[in-house]
XYZ file of C-alpha atoms in Angstrom:
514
model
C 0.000 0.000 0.000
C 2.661 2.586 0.702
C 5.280 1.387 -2.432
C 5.006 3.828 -4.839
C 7.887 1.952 -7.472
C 5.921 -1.105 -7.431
C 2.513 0.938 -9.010
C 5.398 1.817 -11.738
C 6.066 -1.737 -12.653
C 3.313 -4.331 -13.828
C 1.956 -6.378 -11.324
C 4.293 -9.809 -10.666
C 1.089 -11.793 -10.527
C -1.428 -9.906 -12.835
C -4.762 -9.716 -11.755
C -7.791 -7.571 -12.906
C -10.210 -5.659 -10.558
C -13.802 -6.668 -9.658
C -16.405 -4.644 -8.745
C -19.757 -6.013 -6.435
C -22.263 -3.464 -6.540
C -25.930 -2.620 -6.371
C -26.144 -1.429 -9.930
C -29.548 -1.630 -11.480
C -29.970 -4.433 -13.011
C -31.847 -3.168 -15.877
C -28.582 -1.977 -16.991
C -27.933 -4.507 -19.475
C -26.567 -3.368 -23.148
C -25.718 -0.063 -24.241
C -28.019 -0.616 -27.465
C -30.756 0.026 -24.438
C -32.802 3.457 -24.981
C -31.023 6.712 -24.245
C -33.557 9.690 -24.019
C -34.778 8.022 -20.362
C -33.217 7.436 -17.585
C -34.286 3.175 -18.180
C -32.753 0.679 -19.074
C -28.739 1.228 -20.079
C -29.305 4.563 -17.491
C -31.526 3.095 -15.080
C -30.905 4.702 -12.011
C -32.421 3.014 -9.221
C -29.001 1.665 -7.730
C -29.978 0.278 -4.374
C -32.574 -1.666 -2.651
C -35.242 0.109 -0.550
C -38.620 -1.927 -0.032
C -40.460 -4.607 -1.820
C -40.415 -2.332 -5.454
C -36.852 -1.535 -5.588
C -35.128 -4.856 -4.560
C -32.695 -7.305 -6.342
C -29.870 -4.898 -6.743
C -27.860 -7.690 -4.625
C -26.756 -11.398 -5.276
C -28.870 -13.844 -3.428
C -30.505 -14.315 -0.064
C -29.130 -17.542 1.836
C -29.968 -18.895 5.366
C -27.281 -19.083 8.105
C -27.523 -20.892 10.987
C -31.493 -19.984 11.246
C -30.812 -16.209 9.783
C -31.737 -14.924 6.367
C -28.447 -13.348 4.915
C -28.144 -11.404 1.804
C -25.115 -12.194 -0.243
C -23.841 -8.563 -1.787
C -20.442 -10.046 -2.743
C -18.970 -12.852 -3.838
C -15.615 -14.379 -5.653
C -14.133 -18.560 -7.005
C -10.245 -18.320 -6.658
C -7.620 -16.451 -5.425
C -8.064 -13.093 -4.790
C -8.534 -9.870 -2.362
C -11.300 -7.398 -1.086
C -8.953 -3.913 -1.650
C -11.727 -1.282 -1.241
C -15.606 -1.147 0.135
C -17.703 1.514 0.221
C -21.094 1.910 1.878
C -23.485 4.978 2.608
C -25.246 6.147 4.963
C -29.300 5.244 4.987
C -30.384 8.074 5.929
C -28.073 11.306 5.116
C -28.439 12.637 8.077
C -27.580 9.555 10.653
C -24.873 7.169 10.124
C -26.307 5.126 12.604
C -27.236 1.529 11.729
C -27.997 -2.210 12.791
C -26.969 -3.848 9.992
C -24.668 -6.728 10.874
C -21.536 -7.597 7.836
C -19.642 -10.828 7.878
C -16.849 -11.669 5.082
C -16.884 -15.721 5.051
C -13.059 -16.718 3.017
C -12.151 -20.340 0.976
C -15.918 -21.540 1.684
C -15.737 -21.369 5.720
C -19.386 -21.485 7.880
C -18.319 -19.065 10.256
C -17.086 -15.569 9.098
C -13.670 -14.306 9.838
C -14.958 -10.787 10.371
C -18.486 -9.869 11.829
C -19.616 -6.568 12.862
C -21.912 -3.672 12.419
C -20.876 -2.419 8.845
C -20.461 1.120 9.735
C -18.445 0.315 13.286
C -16.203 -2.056 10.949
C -15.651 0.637 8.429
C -15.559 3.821 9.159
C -12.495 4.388 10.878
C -12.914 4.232 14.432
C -13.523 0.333 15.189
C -11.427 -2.830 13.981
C -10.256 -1.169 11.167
C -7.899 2.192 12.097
C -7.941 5.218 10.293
C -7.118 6.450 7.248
C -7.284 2.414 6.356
C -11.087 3.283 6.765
C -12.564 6.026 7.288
C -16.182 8.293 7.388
C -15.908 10.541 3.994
C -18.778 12.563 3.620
C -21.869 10.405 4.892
C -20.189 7.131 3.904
C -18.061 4.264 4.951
C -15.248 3.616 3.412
C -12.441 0.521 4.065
C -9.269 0.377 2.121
C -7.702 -2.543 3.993
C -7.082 -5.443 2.568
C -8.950 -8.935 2.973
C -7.031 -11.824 1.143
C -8.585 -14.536 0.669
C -6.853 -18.056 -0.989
C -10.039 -20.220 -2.650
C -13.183 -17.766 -2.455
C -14.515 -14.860 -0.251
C -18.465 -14.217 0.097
C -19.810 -10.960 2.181
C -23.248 -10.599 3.310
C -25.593 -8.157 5.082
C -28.517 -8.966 8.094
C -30.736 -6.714 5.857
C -31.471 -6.071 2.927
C -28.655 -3.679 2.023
C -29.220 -0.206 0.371
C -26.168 1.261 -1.886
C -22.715 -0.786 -1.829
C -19.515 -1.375 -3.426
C -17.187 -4.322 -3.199
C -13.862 -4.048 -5.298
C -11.776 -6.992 -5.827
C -8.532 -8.262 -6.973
C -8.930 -11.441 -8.871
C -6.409 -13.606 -9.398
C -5.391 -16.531 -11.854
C -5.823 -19.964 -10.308
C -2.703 -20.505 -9.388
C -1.678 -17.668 -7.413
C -0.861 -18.667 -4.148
C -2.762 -16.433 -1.530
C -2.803 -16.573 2.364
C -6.236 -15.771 3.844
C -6.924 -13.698 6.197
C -7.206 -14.546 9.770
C -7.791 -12.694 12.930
C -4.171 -14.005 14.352
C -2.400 -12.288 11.158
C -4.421 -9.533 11.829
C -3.913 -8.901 15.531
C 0.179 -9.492 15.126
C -0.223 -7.053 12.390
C -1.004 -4.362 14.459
C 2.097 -2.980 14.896
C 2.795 -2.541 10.912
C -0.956 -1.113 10.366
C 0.244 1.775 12.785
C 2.768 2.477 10.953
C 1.379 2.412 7.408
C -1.740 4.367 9.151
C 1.055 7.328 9.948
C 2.970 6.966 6.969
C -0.290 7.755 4.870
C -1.272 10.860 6.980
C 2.695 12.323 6.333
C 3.485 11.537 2.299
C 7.073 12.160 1.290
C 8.957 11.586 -1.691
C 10.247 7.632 -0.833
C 13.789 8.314 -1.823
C 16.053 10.960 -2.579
C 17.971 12.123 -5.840
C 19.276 14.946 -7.638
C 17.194 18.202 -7.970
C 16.958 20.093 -10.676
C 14.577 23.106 -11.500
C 13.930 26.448 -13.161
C 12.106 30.013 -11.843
C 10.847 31.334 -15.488
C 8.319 34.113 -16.161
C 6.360 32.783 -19.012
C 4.515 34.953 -21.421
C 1.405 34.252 -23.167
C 1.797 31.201 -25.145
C 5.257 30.234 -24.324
C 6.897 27.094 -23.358
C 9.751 26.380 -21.012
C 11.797 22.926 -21.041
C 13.927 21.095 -18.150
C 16.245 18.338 -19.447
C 16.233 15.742 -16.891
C 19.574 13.949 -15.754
C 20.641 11.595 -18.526
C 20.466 7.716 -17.657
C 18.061 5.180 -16.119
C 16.614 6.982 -13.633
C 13.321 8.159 -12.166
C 10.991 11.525 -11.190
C 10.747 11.142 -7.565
C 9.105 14.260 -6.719
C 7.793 17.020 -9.314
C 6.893 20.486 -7.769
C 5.324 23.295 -8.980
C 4.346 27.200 -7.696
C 3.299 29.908 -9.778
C 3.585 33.603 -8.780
C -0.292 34.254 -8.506
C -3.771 32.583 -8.253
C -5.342 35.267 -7.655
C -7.321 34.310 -11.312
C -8.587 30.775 -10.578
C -8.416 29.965 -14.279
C -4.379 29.855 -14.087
C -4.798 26.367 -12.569
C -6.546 25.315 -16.001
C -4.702 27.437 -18.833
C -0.843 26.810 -17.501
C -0.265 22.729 -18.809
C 2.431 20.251 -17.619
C 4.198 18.527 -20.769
C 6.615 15.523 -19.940
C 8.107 13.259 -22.648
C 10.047 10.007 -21.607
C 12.818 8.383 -23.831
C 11.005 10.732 -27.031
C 7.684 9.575 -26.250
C 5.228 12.459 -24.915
C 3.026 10.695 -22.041
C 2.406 13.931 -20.217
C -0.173 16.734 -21.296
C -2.435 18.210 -18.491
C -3.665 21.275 -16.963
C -2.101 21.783 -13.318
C -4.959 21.805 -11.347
C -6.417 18.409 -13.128
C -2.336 16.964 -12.349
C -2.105 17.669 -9.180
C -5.861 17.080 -8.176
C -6.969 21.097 -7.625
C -9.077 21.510 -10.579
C -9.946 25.314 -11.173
C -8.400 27.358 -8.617
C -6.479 26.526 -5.577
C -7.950 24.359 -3.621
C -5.689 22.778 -0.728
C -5.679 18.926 0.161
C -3.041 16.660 0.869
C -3.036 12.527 -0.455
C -0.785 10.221 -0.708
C 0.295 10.843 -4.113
C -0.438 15.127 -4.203
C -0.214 17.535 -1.920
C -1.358 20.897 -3.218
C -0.290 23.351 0.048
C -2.083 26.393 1.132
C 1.180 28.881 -0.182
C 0.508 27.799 -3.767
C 3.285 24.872 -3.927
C 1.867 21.652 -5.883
C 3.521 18.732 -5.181
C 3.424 15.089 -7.001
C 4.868 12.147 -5.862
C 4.393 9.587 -8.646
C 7.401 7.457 -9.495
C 7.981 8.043 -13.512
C 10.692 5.762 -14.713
C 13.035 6.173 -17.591
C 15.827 4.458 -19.515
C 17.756 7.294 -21.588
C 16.141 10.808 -21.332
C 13.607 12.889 -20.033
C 12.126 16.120 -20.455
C 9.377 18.146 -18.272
C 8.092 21.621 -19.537
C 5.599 24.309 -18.665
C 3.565 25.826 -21.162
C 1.215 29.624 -20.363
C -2.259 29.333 -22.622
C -3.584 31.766 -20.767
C -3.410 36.139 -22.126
C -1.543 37.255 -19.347
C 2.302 36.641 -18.633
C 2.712 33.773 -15.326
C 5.578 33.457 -13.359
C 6.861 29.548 -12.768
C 9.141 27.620 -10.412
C 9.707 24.313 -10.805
C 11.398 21.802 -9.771
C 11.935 17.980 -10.403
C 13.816 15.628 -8.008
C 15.069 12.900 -9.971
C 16.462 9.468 -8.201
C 17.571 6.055 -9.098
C 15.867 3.051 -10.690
C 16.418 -0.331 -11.805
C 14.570 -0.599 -15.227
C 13.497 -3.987 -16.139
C 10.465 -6.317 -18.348
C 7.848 -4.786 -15.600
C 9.083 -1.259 -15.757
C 6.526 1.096 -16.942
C 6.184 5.057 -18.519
C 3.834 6.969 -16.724
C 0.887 8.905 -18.146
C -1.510 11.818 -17.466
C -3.406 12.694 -20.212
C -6.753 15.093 -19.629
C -10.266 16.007 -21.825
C -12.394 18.920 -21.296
C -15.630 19.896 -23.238
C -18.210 22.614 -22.635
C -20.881 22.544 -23.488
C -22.121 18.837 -22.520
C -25.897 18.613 -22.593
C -27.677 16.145 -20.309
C -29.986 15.267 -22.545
C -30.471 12.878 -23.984
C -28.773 10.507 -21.001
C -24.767 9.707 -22.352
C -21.597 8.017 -21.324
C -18.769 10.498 -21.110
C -15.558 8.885 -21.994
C -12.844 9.656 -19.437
C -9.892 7.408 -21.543
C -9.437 4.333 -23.611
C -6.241 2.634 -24.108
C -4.951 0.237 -26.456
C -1.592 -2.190 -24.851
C -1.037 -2.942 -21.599
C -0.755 -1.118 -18.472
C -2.392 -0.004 -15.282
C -4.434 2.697 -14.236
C -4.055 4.779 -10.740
C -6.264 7.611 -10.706
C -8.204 10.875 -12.565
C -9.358 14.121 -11.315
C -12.947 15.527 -12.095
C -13.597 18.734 -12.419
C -17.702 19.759 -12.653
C -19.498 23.018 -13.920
C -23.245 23.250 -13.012
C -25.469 25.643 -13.991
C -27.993 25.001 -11.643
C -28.695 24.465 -7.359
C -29.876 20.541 -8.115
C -27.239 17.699 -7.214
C -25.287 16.907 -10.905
C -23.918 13.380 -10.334
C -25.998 10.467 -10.481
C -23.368 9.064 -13.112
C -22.187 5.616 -12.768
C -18.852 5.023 -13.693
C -18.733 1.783 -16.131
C -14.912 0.234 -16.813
C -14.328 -2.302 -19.442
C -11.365 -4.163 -19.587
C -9.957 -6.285 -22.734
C -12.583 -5.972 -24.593
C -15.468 -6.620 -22.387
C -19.104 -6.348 -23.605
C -19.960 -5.258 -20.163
C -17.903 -3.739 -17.694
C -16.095 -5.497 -14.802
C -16.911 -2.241 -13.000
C -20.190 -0.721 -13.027
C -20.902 1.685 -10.379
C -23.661 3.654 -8.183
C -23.142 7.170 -9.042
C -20.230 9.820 -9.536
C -19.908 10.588 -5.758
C -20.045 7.085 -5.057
C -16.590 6.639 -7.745
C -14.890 9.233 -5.276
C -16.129 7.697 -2.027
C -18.780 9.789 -0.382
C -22.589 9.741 -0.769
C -25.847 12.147 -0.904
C -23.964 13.994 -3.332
C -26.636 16.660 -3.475
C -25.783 17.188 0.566
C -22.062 16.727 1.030
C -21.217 19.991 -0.976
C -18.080 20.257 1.584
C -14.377 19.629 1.583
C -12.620 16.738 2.582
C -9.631 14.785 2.304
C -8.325 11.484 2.415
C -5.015 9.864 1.237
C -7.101 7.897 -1.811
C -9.695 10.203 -2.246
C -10.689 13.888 -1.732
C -13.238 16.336 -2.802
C -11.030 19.571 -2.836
C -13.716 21.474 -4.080
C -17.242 21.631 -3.587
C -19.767 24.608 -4.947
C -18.022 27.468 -3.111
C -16.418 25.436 -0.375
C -13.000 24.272 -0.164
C -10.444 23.261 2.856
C -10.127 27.394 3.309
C -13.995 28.249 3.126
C -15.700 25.420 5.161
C -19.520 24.293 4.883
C -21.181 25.696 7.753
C -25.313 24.856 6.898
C -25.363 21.618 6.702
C -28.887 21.685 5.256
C -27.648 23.991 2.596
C -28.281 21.647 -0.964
C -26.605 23.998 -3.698
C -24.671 22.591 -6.080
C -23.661 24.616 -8.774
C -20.535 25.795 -9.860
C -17.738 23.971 -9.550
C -16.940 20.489 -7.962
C -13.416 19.048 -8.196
C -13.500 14.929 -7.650
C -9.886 13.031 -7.233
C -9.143 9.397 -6.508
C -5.713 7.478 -6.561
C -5.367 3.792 -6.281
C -2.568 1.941 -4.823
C -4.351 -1.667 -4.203
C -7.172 -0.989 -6.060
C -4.944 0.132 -9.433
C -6.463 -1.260 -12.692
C -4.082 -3.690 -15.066
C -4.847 -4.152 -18.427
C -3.495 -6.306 -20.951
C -5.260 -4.926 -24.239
C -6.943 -1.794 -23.280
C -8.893 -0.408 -20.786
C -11.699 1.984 -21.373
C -13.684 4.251 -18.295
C -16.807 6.144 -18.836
C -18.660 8.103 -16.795
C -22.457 8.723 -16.833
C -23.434 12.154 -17.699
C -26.735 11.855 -15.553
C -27.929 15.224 -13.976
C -31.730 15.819 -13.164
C -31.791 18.983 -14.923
C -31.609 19.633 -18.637
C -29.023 22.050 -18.808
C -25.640 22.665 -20.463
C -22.198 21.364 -18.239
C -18.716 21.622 -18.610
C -16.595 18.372 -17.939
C -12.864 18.284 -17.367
C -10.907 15.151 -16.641
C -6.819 14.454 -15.913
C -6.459 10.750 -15.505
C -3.359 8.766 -14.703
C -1.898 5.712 -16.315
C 1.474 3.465 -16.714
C 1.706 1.947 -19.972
C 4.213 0.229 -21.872
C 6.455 2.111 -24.961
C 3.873 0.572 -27.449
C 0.655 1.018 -25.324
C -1.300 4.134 -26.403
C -4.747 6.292 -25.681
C -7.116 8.366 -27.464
C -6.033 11.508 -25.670
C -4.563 14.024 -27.000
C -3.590 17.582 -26.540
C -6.508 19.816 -26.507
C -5.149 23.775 -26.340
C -8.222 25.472 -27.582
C -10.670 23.188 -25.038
C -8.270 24.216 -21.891
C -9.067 28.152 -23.084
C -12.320 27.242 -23.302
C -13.346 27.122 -19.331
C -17.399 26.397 -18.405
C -18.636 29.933 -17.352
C -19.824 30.039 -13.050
C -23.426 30.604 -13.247
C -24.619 34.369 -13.216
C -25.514 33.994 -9.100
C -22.037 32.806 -8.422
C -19.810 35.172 -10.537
């Protein structure tokens, strides 16, 4: 969880991620109607009462108790994320009892109320779980050698399993509450080691302070050699206008191949404007300094520039530690690539693509950045991943807020931060302008969504393609921005590409907001 180099290399013993969820069903083809929200949009995903049920496996009886089965995996493999909501948006409270049952076992190795389990402040320690906004999230790990199952004492509302899967012969241990208990010592520390990132090892600095005028470009030739970035920082003289964060890209090329193109605020997670959070990957600090810690490998050469599309001149500092790195068959360029478009209508219903990739590799995050026009909640998108060439994705979500690990989207217009996960910005509130109505529902403007992934990264072997639901309950016009974040092999490729004239072109705030 905390080794950044091996997220740059292709997994040792490639597996693909799983997803559980409670989906609607009806979701079956994308050839399904799109000018309602039925069918390949249907929207009802959860189970509430006798007319909105079998968003869940089965139901089975245990030991004289009806349990319903919400996940459940043949073969090797490991539970790396959950997420549940609250039922009721105002009260996490609940009685809902969760037991994980591993390699076909009567009794489950872990039982407890779902929300004690997982939200940070039972069995599970934070930031390993943790309360978002209204939700209950788990990040630790639950191995599991010949077959995991997880059910609920009731019929469960929202939920999201995510799964490594494994090839047959992998050898895994399962989890046991022995491991778990002489783990404790190590789960401190990675719990500490989350909550205070730094660069994992040390190199040689370079950098340049550059006052850039409109349209112009400034290059940094990285040291020669196999190497890797270790740390990339960034600070600009001003953001006093918010739309410097969009117009001022990052460009990076590896061994002559360009992977890097991406406004700063969708590379280091701040979308428009300056908007503070620290994760385990990013750090974007209060005084303006943007920090990334991914590990970007190369064999011969590298190159890192800045370029100013905005009309007014910006000054730059930058600067790019650069350490050592053994390259081998599993060593990996990284990517981060970004799309924008304004307008986007929401009508009819559509699938917004985020990326698709052709090769192999492995994806580890993207950054959303939102314009609404109106008060009413925007993001009852699911996100649905395919993966190889799958006729229906692996992954198939609940809703956008859901992808970034909070709930009652149209409520939790508020900051907050997490090493995985954050939601920097929020209508007009970010970690320097806190929510103080909780009742308060607005949510136009702009929202700025980020999510990393260290066990929950994405191989690929022949492509890999995310979409995201464009599924507001208004008719209306948005603007969508995405930076998402990839390692791919010299021949593995994407349909992104550099998109100058869309980075000028930044969604207007509504007239009540400007």
């Amino acid at each position: 969880m905390l080794d950044r180099d091996a997220v740059a290399r292709f997994p040792q013993h490639d597996f693909r991620l799983k997803q559980d969820s409670s989906y609607n069903r009806e979701s079956v083809t994308p050839e399904a109607p799109k000018m309602e929200p039925t069918g390949w949009f249907a929207n009802r995903d959860f189970n509430n009462g006798s007319k909105q049920t079998g968003r869940f496996i089965r139901t089975e009886e245990n030991d004289g108790r009806t349990e319903w089965v919400i996940m459940e995996d043949e073969g090797p493999g490991a539970i790396v994320r959950s997420w549940m909501p609250w039922r009721n948006q105002k009260s996490g409270e609940t009685t809902t009892i969760l037991r994980i049952y591993v390699d076909g076992a009567s009794e489950p190795v872990i039982e407890g109320n779902q929300f004690e389990l997982f939200q940070g402040k039972g069995m599970i320690p934070f930031p390993l779980a943790h309360e978002s906004l209204r939700s209950a999230v788990s990040f630790f790990p639950i191995p599991y050698a010949k077959s995991c199952k997880v059910t609920v004492s009731e019929l469960p509302f929202f939920y999201q399993f995510t799964y490594r899967e494994y090839q047959d012969e992998v050898a895994v241990k399962s989890f046991t509450m022995d491991d778990f208990e002489a783990a404790a010592p190590l789960v401190e520390e990675v719990c500490k080691t989350l909550l205070h990132p730094k660069a994992e090892a040390s190199g040689k600095t370079v950098r340049f302070r550059k006052t850039l005028a409109p349209d112009a470009e400034k290059s940094l030739k990285l040291p020669r050699g196999v190497a890797a970035v270790r740390e990339l920082s960034v600070k600009l003289g001003s953001y006093e206008d918010p739309e410097v964060m969009r117009k001022v890209v990052l460009k990076m090329s590896f061994d002559g191949k360009d992977t890097v193109w991406c406004p700063l605020g969708d590379f280091f997670g701040s979308g428009i404007g300056l908007n503070p959070f620290q994760g385990w990957f990013r750090t974007v600090a209060e005084d303006g300094s943007l920090r990334a810690r991914w590990v970007m490998p190369y064999r011969k050469s590298a190159t890192v520039s800045v370029v100013n599309l905005s009309d007014e001149a910006v000054s730059v500092e930058l600067e790019a530690t650069v350490g050592d790195w053994q390259w081998d068959e599993r060593s990996m360029y990284f990517h981060a690539e970004w799309r924008g478009q304004y307008p986007v209508p929401t009508r009819p219903f559509s699938d917004w693509n985020y990326v698709t990739t052709e090769g192999r590799g492995v994806y580890v995050g993207d950054t959303l950045t939102i314009m609404n026009p109106v008060a009413k909640w925007w993001g009852e998108g699911d996100e649905k991943i395919f993966v190889d060439g799958e006729d229906f994705p692996s992954i198939f979500g609940t809703g956008t807020e859901d992808y970034y690990a909070y709930s009652w989207g149209g409520r939790s217009t508020d900051f907050y931060e997490h090493p995985f996960h954050a939601q920097p910005l929020a209508h007009k509130y970010n970690k320097l302008n806190r929510k103080t109505d909780s009742n308060e529902r607005n949510t136009m403007g702009y929202s700025v969504e980020t999510r990393t992934r260290m066990l929950d990264t994405m191989p690929f072997g022949s492509s890999l393609q995310l979409d995201m639901e464009v599924w507001s309950g208004t008719d209306c016009e948005m603007g969508y921005g995405v930076g998402v974040y990839w390692y791919g092999f010299a021949d593995t490729a994407s349909n992104r590409k550099p998109e100058p004239q869309e980075v000028r072109n930044v969604p207007p705030l509504p007239d009540e907001m400007k």
